[in-house]
mmCIF file of C-alpha atoms in Angstrom:
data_model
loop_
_atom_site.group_PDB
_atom_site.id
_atom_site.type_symbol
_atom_site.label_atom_id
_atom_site.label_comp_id
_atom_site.label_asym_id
_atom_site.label_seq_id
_atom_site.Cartn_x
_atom_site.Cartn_y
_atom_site.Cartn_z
ATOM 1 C CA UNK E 11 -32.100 -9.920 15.384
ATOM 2 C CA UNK E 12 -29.548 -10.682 12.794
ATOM 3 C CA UNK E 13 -31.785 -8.483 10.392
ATOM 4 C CA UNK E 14 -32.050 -5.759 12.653
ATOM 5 C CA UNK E 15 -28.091 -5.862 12.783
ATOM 6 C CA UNK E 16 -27.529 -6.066 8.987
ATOM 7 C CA UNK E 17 -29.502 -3.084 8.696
ATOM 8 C CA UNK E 18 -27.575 -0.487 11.405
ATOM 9 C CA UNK E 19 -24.078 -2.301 11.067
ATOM 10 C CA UNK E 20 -23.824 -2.565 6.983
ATOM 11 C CA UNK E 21 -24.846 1.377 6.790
ATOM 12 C CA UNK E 22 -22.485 2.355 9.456
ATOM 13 C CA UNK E 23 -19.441 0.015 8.425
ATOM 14 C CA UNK E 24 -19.887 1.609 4.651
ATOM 15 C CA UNK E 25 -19.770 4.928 6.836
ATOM 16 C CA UNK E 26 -16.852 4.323 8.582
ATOM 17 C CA UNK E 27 -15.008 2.380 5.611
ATOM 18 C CA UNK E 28 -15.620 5.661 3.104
ATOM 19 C CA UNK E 29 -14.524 7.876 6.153
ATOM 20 C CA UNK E 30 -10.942 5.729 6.625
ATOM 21 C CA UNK E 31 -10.489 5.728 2.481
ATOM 22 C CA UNK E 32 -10.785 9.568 2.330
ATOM 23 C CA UNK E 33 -8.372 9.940 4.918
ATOM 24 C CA UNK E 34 -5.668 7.520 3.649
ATOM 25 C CA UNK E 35 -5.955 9.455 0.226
ATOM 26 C CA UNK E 36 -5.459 12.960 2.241
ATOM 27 C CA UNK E 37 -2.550 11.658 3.893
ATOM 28 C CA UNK E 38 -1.299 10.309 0.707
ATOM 29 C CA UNK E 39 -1.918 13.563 -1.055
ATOM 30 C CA UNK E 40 -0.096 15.151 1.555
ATOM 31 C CA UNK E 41 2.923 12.841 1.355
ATOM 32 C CA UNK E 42 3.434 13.052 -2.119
ATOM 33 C CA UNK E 43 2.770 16.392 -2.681
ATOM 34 C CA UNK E 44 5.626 18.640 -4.631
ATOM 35 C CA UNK E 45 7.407 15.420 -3.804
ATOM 36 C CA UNK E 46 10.184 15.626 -6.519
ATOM 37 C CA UNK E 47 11.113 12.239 -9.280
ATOM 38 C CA UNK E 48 7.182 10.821 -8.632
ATOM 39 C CA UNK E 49 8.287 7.516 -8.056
ATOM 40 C CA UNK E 50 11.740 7.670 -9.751
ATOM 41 C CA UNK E 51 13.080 8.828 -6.278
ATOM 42 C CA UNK E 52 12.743 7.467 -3.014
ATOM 43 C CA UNK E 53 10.478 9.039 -0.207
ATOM 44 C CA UNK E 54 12.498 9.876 2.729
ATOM 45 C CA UNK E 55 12.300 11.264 5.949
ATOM 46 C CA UNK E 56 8.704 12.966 7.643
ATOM 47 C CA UNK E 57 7.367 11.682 3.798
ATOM 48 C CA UNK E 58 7.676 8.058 4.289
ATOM 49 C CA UNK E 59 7.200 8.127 7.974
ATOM 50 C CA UNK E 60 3.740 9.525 7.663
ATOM 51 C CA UNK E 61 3.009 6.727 5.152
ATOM 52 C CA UNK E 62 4.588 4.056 7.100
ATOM 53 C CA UNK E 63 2.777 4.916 10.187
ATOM 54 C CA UNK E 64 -0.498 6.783 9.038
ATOM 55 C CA UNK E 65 -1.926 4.511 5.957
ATOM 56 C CA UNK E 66 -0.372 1.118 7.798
ATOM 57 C CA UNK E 67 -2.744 2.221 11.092
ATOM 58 C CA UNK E 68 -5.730 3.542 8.608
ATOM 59 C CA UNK E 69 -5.542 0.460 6.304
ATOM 60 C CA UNK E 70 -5.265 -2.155 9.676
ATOM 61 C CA UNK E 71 -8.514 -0.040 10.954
ATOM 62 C CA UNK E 72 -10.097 -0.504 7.572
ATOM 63 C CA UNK E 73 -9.699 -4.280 7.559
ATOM 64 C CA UNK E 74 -10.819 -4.352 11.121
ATOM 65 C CA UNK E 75 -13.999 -2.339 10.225
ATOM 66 C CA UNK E 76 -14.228 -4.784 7.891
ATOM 67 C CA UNK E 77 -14.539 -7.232 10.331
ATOM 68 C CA UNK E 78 -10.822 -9.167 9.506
ATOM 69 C CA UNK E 79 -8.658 -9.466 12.433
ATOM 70 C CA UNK E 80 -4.709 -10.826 11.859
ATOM 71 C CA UNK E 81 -2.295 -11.618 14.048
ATOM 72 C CA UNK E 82 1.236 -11.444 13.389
ATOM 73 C CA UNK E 83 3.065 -14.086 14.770
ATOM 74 C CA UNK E 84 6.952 -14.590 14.727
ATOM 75 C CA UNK E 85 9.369 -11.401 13.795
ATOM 76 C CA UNK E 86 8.295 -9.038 10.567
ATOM 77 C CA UNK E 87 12.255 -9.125 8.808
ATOM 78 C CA UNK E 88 13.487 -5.702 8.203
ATOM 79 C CA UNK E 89 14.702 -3.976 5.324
ATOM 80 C CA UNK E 90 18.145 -5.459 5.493
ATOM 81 C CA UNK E 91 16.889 -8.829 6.122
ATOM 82 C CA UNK E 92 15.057 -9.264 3.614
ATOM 83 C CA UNK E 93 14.843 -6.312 1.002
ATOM 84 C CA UNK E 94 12.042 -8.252 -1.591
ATOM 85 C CA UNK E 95 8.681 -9.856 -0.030
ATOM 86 C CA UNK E 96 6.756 -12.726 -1.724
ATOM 87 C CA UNK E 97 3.389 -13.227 -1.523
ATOM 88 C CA UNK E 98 1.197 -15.942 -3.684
ATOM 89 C CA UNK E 99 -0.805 -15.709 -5.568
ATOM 90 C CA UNK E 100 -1.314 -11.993 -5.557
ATOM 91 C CA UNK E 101 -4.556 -11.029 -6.958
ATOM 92 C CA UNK E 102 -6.870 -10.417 -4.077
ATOM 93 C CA UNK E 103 -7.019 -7.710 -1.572
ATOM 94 C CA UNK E 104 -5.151 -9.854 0.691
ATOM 95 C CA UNK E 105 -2.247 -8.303 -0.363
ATOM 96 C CA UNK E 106 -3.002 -5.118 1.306
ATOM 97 C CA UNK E 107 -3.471 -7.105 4.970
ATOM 98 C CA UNK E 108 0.212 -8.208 3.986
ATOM 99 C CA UNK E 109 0.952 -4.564 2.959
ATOM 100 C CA UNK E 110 -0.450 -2.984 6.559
ATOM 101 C CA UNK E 111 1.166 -5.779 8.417
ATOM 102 C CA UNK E 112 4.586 -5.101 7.167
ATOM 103 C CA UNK E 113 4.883 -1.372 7.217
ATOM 104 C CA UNK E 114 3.990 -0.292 3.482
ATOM 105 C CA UNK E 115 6.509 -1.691 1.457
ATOM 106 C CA UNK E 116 6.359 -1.061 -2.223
ATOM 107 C CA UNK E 117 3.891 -3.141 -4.733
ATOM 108 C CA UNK E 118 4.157 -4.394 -7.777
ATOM 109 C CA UNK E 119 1.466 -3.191 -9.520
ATOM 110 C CA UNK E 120 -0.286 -2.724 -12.904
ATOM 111 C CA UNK E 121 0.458 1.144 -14.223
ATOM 112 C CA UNK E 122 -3.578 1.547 -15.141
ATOM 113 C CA UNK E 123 -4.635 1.088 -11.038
ATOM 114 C CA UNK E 124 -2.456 4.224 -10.759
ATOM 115 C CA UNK E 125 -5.120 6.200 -12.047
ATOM 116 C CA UNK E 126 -8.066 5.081 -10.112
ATOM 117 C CA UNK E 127 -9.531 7.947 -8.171
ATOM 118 C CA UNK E 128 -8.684 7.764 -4.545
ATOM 119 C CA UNK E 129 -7.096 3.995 -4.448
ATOM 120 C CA UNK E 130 -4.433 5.375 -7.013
ATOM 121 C CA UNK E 131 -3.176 8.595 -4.729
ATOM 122 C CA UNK E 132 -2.663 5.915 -2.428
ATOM 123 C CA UNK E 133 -1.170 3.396 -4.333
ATOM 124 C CA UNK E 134 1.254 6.124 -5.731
ATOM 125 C CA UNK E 135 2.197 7.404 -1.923
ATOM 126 C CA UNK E 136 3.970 3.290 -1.734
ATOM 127 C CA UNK E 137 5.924 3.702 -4.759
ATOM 128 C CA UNK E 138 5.112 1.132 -6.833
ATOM 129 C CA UNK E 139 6.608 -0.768 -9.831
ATOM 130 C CA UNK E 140 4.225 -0.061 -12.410
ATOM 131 C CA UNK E 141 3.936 -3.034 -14.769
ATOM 132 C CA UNK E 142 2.443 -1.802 -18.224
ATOM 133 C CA UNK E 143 0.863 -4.604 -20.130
ATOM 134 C CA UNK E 144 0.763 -2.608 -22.972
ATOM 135 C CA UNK E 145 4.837 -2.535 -23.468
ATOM 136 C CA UNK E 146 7.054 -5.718 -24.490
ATOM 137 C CA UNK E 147 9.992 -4.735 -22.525
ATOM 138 C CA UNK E 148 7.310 -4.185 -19.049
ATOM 139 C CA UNK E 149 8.771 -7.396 -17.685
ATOM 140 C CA UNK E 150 12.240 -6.722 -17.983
ATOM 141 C CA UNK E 151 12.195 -3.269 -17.344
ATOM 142 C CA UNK E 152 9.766 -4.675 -13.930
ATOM 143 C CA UNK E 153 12.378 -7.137 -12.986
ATOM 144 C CA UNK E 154 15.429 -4.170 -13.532
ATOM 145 C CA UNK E 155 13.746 -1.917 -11.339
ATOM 146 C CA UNK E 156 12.978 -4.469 -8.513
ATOM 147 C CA UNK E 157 16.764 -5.759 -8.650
ATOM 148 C CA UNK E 158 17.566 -1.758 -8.383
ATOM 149 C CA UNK E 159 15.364 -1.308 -5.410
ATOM 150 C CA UNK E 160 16.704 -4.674 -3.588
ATOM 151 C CA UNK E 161 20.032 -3.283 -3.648
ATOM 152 C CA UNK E 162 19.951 -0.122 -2.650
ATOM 153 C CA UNK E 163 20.750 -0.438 0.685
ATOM 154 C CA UNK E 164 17.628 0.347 2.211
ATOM 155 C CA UNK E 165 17.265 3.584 0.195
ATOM 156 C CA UNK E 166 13.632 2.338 -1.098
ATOM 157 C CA UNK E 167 11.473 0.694 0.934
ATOM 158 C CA UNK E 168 10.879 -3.562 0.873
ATOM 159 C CA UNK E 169 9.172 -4.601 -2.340
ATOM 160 C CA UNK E 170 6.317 -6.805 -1.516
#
């Protein structure tokens, strides 16, 4: 029995995982096309709604397909509240459960998974701080661009 299941669920769940990945990158495409500054300006108005509401519901789906179910418990802090999130250790794909669960927020992230195909249109629809390991200055330049996003008043999105 639990053979016969590997062998219909694993096919379909692969299915249904490569369906939900194509269309967070068409939603992403579509949010961040012609979209002026690419990443040196906020997204605002139907632009960061669809990506709050469309890749947060497509990547909680994914996970669930996946077969992780979260629950949230307590109050998710707002924007004002609490403009930078922290979460340890940050090198799994737990982060993007955290990402879902709070709405999208902006990653830190290094500049090279910008270019993946598919995960990187995504990536690049949260408007990330690209951290180039490459440069000397990345870190300070990282930590002057987070300090810029925390204060602006909820003009960018939470940084995570």
């Amino acid at each position: 029995q639990t053979v016969l299941q590997g062998i219909i669920l694993l096919p379909l769940r692969a299915i249904c995982i490569a369906f939900i990945l194509l269309l967070a990158w068409l939603f992403a495409s579509i949010a961040t096309f012609r979209h002026p500054g690419k990443g040196s300006v906020p997204l605002k108005g139907w632009r960061r709604r669809m990506i709050q509401t469309t890749l947060s519901c497509l990547t909680r789906t994914l996970f669930f397909v996946m077969g992780f179910q979260v629950k949230v418990k307590g109050k998710i802090a707002s924007l004002l509240e609490a403009p930078i999130f922290v979460a340890a250790p940050h090198s799994s794909f737990f982060d993007a459960i955290i990402t879902a669960l709070t709405g999208m927020p902006s990653v830190v992230s290094r500049a090279e998974n910008l270019s993946t195909p598919v995960f990187g249109t995504i990536l690049s629809s949260l408007q990330p701080v690209a951290v180039s390991r490459q440069d000397p200055d990345s870190r300070k330049n990282t930590v002057t661009e987070i300090t810029k996003r925390a204060l602006s008043r909820g003009q960018w999105p939470q940084v995570i």
